Tab-separated table of C-alpha atoms in Angstrom:
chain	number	residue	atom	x	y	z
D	409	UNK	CA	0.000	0.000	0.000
D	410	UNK	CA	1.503	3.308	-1.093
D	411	UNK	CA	1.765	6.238	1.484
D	412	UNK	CA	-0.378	8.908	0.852
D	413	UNK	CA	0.820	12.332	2.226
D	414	UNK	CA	-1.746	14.303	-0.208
D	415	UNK	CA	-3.167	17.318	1.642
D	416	UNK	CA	-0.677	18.205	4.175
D	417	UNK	CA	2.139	20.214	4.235
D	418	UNK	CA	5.411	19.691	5.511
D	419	UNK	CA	8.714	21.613	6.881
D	420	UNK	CA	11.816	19.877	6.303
D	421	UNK	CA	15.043	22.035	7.757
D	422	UNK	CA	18.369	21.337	5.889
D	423	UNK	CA	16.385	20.259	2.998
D	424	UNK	CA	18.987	21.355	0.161
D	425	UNK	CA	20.914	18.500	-0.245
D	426	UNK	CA	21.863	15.056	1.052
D	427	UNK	CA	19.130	13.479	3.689
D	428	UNK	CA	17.360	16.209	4.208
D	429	UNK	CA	16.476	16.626	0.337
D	430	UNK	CA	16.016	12.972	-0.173
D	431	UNK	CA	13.571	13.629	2.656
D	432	UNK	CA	11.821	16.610	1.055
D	433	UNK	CA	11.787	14.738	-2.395
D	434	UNK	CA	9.768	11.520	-0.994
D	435	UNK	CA	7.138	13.261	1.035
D	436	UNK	CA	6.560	15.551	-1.998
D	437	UNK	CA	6.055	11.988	-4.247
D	438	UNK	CA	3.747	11.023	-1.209
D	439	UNK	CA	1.712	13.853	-2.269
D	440	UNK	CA	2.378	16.738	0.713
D	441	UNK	CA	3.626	20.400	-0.052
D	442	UNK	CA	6.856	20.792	1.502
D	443	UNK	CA	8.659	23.385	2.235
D	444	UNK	CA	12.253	23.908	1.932
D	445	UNK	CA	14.844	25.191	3.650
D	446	UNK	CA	18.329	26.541	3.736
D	447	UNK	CA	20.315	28.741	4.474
D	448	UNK	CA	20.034	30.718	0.600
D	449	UNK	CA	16.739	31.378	-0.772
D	450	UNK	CA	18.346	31.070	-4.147
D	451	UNK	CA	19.138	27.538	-3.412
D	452	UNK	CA	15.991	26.790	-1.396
D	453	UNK	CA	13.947	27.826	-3.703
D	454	UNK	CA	15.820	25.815	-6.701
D	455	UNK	CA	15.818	22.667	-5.005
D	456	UNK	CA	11.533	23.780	-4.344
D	457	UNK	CA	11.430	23.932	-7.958
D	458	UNK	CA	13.307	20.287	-8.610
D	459	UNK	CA	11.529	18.559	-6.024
D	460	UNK	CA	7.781	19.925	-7.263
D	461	UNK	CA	4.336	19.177	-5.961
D	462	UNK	CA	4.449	23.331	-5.364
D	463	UNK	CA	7.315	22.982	-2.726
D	464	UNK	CA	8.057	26.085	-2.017
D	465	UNK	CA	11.888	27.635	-0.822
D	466	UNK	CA	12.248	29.926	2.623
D	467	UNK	CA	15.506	31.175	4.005
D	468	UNK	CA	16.620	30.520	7.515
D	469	UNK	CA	19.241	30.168	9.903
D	470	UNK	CA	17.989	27.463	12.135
D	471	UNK	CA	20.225	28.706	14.766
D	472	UNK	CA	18.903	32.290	15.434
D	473	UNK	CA	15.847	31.938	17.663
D	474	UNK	CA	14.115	34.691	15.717
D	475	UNK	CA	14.434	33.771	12.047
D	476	UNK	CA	12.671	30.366	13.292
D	477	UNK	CA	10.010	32.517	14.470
D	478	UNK	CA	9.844	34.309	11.336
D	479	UNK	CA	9.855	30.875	8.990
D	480	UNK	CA	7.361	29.219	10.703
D	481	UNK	CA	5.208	31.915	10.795
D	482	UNK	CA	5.826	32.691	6.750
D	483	UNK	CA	5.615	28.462	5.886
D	484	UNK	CA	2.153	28.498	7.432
D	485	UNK	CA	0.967	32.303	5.753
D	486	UNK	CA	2.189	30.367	2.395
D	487	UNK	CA	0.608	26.787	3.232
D	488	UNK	CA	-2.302	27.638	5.487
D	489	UNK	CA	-0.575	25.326	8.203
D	490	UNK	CA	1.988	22.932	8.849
D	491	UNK	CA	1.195	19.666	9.496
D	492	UNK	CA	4.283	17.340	9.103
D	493	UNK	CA	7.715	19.145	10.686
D	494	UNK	CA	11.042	17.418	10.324
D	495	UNK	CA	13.872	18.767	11.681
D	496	UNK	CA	16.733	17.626	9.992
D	497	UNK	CA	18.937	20.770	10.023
D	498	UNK	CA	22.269	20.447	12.011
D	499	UNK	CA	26.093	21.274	11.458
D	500	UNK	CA	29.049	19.291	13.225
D	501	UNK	CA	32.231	20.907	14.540
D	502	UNK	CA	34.073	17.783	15.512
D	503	UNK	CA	37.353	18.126	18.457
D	504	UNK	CA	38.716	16.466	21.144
D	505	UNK	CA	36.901	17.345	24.428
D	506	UNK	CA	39.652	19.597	26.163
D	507	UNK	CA	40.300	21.326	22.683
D	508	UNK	CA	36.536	21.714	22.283
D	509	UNK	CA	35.718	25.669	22.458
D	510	UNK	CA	32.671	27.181	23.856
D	511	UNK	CA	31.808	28.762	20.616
D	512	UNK	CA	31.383	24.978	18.615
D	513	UNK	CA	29.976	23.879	21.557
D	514	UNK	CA	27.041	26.482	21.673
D	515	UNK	CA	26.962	26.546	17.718
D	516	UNK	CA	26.215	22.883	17.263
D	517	UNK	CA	23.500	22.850	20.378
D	518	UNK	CA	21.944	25.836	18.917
D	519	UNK	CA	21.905	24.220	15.229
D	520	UNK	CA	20.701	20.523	16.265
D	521	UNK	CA	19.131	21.122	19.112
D	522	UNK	CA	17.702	24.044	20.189
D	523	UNK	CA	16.221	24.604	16.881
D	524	UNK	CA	14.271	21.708	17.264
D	525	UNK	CA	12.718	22.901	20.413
D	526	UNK	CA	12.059	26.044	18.486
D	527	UNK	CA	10.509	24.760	15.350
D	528	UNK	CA	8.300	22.306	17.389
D	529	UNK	CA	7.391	25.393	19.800
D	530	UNK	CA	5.814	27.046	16.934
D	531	UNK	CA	4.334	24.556	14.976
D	532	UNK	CA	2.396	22.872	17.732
D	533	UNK	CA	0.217	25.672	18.401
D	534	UNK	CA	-1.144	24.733	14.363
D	535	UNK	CA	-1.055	21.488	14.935
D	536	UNK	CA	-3.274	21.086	18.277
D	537	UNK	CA	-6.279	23.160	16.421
D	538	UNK	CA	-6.350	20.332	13.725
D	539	UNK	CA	-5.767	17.528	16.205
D	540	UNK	CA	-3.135	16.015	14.128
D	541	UNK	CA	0.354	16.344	13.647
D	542	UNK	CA	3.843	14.606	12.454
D	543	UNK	CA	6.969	15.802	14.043
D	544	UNK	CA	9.914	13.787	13.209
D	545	UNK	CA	13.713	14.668	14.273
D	546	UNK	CA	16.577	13.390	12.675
D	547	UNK	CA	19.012	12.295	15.142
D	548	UNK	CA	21.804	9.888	15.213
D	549	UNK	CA	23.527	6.840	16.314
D	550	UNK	CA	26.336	8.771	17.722
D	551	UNK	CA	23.194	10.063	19.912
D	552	UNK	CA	22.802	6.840	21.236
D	553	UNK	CA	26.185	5.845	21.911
D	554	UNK	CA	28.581	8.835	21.823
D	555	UNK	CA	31.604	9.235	20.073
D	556	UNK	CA	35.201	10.688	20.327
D	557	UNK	CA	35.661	13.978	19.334
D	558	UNK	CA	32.137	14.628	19.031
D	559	UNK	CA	31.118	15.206	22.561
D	560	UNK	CA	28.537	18.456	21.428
D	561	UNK	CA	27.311	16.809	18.564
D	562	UNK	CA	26.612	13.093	20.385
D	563	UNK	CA	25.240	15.654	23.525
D	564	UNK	CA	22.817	17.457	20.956
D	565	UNK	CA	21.744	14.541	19.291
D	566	UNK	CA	21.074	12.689	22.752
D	567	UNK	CA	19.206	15.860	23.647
D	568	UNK	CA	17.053	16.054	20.541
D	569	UNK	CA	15.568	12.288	21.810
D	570	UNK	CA	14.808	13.194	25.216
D	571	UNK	CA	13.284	16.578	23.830
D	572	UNK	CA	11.565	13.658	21.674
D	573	UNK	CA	10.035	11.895	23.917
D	574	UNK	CA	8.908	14.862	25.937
D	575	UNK	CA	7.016	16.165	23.076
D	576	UNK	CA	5.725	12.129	22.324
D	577	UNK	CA	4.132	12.590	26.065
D	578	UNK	CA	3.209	15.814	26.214
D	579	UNK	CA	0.659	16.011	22.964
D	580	UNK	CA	-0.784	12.781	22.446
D	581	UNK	CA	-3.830	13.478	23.995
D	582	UNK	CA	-3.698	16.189	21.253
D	583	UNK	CA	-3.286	13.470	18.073
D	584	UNK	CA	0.678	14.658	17.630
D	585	UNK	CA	2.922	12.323	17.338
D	586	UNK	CA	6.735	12.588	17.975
D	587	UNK	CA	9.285	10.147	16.842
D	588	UNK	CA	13.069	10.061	16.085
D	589	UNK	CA	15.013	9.192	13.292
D	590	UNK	CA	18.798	7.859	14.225
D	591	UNK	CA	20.624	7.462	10.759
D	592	UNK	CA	23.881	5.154	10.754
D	593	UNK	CA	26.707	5.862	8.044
D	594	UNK	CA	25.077	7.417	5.220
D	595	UNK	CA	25.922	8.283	1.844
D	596	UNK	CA	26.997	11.848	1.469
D	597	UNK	CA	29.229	14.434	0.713
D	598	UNK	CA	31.499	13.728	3.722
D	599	UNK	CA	31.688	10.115	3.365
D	600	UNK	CA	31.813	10.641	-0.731
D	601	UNK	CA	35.069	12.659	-0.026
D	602	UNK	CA	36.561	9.782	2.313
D	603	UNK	CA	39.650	7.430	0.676
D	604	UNK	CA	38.510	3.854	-0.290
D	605	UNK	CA	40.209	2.391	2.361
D	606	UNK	CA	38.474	4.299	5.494
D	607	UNK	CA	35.187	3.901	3.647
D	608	UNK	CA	36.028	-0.190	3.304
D	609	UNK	CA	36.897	-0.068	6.779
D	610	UNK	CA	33.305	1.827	7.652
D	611	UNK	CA	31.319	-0.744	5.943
D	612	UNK	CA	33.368	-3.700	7.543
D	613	UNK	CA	31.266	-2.806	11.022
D	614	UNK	CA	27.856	-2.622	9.376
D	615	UNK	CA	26.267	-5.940	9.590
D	616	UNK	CA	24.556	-5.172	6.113
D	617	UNK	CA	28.229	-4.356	4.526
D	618	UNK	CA	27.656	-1.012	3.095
D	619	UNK	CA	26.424	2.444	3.908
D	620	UNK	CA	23.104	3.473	3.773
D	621	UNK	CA	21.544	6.004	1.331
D	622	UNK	CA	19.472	9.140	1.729
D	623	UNK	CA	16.672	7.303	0.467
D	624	UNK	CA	16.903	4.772	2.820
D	625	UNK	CA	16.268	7.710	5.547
D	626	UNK	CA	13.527	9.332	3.836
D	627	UNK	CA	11.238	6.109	3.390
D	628	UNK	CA	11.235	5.696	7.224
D	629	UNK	CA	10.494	9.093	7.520
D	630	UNK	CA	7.658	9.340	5.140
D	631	UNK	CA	6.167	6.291	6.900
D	632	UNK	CA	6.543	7.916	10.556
D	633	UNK	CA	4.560	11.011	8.607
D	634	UNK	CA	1.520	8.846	7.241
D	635	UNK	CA	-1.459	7.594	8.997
D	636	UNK	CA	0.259	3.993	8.866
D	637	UNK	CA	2.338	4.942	11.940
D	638	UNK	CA	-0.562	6.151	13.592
D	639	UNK	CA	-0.097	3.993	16.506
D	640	UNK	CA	3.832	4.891	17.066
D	641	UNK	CA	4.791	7.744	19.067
D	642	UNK	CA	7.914	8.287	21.353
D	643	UNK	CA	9.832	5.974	19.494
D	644	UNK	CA	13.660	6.166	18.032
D	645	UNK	CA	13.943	4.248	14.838
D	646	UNK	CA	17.619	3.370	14.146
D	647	UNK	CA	18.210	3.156	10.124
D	648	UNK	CA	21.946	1.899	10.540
D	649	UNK	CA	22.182	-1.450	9.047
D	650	UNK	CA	22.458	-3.208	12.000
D	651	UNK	CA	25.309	-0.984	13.232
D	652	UNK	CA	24.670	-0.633	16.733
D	653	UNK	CA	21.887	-3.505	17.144
């Protein structure tokens, strides 16, 4: 049975390229309206115009408080609501823990985190009037289990699925659900600029030998956005190929 997204509209954050577009691309194939979003409104808006379905671009910078204000108050004047939000925006700034500054610290919890709570803030108040809502948060394994030289972005990540579960909790009674997406090694421009050998040696932990694709995200996000998941809230769904099973 094919998912069928038509009528609602969606908010995907860091939706111009890699998992955040695949995202975008499939929920707009399921039928919804999504809107894009990036940091350039040039590039926003071209990517709008790729994926189709009358996506539309907007221009934000998911780490200042206000312009999240602004873009979830300009996605619903253009859509009439929101009623699927993914937050998939997020930066890394990878060091050591005692050569970790304050500044990447506060820069990647703004970006992956606090964002989150700021999007979700805003787009609740839409969402309880309907009754219904989707709010999805991309996440990550490292979440789960930490990593070396990514204390902020393993703390931000682990933050995003208690803020999760919260939000699971807190509107339920109000048909909302909240889940979390925890993508493994993925396909993109980072690991598409490692050497053969580190990427060979990256695959050689995945039980599935090889490294998952943006596409491979996006389906399990689609699905957490259609009435089939209906009965799944709270949840994190790992898409890691068996990585950290």
């Amino acid at each position: 049975m094919r998912i069928d997204l038509t009528g609602k509209n969606a908010l995907v954050t860091g939706s111009t390229r890699g998992i955040g577009r695949a995202i975008a691309q499939t929920l707009a194939d399921a039928g919804a309206r999504v809107g894009i979003v990036g940091r350039d409104l040039g590039r926003a808006t071209a990517v709008a115009a790729e994926v189709g379905g009358g996506a539309q671009g907007f221009a934000c910078d998911v780490g200042d408080l206000a312009q999240v204000a602004a873009l979830i108050e300009a996605v619903e004047g253009a859509f009439g609501g929101i009623d699927i939000l993914v937050n998939n925006a997020g930066l890394t700034r990878d060091n050591l823990m005692l050569r970790l500054k304050d500044d990447d610290w506060d820069a990647v919890l703004n970006a992956n985190l606090r964002s989150a709570f700021a999007t979700t803030r805003a787009a609740t108040r839409g969402m309880m009037k309907r009754r219904w809502g989707r709010i999805i948060n991309i996440a990550s394994v490292v979440g789960i289990t930490g990593n070396k030289g990514q204390a902020n972005y393993a703390a931000s990540k682990a933050g995003l699925i208690g803020l999760t579960k919260s939000v699971a909790k807190e509107y339920a009674s109000r048909g909302i659900l909240a889940n979390v997406v925890a993508p493994g090694f993925i396909e993109t421009d980072m690991t598409a600029a490692m050497t053969p050998e580190a990427r060979a040696a990256m695959g050689q932990q995945i039980p599935l030998e090889r490294l998952g694709t943006p596409d491979d995200v996006a389906g399990v996000v689609a699905f957490l956005a259609s009435d089939r998941a209906a009965y799944i809230t709270g949840q994190v769904l790992v898409v890691d190929g068996g990585l950290v099973m």
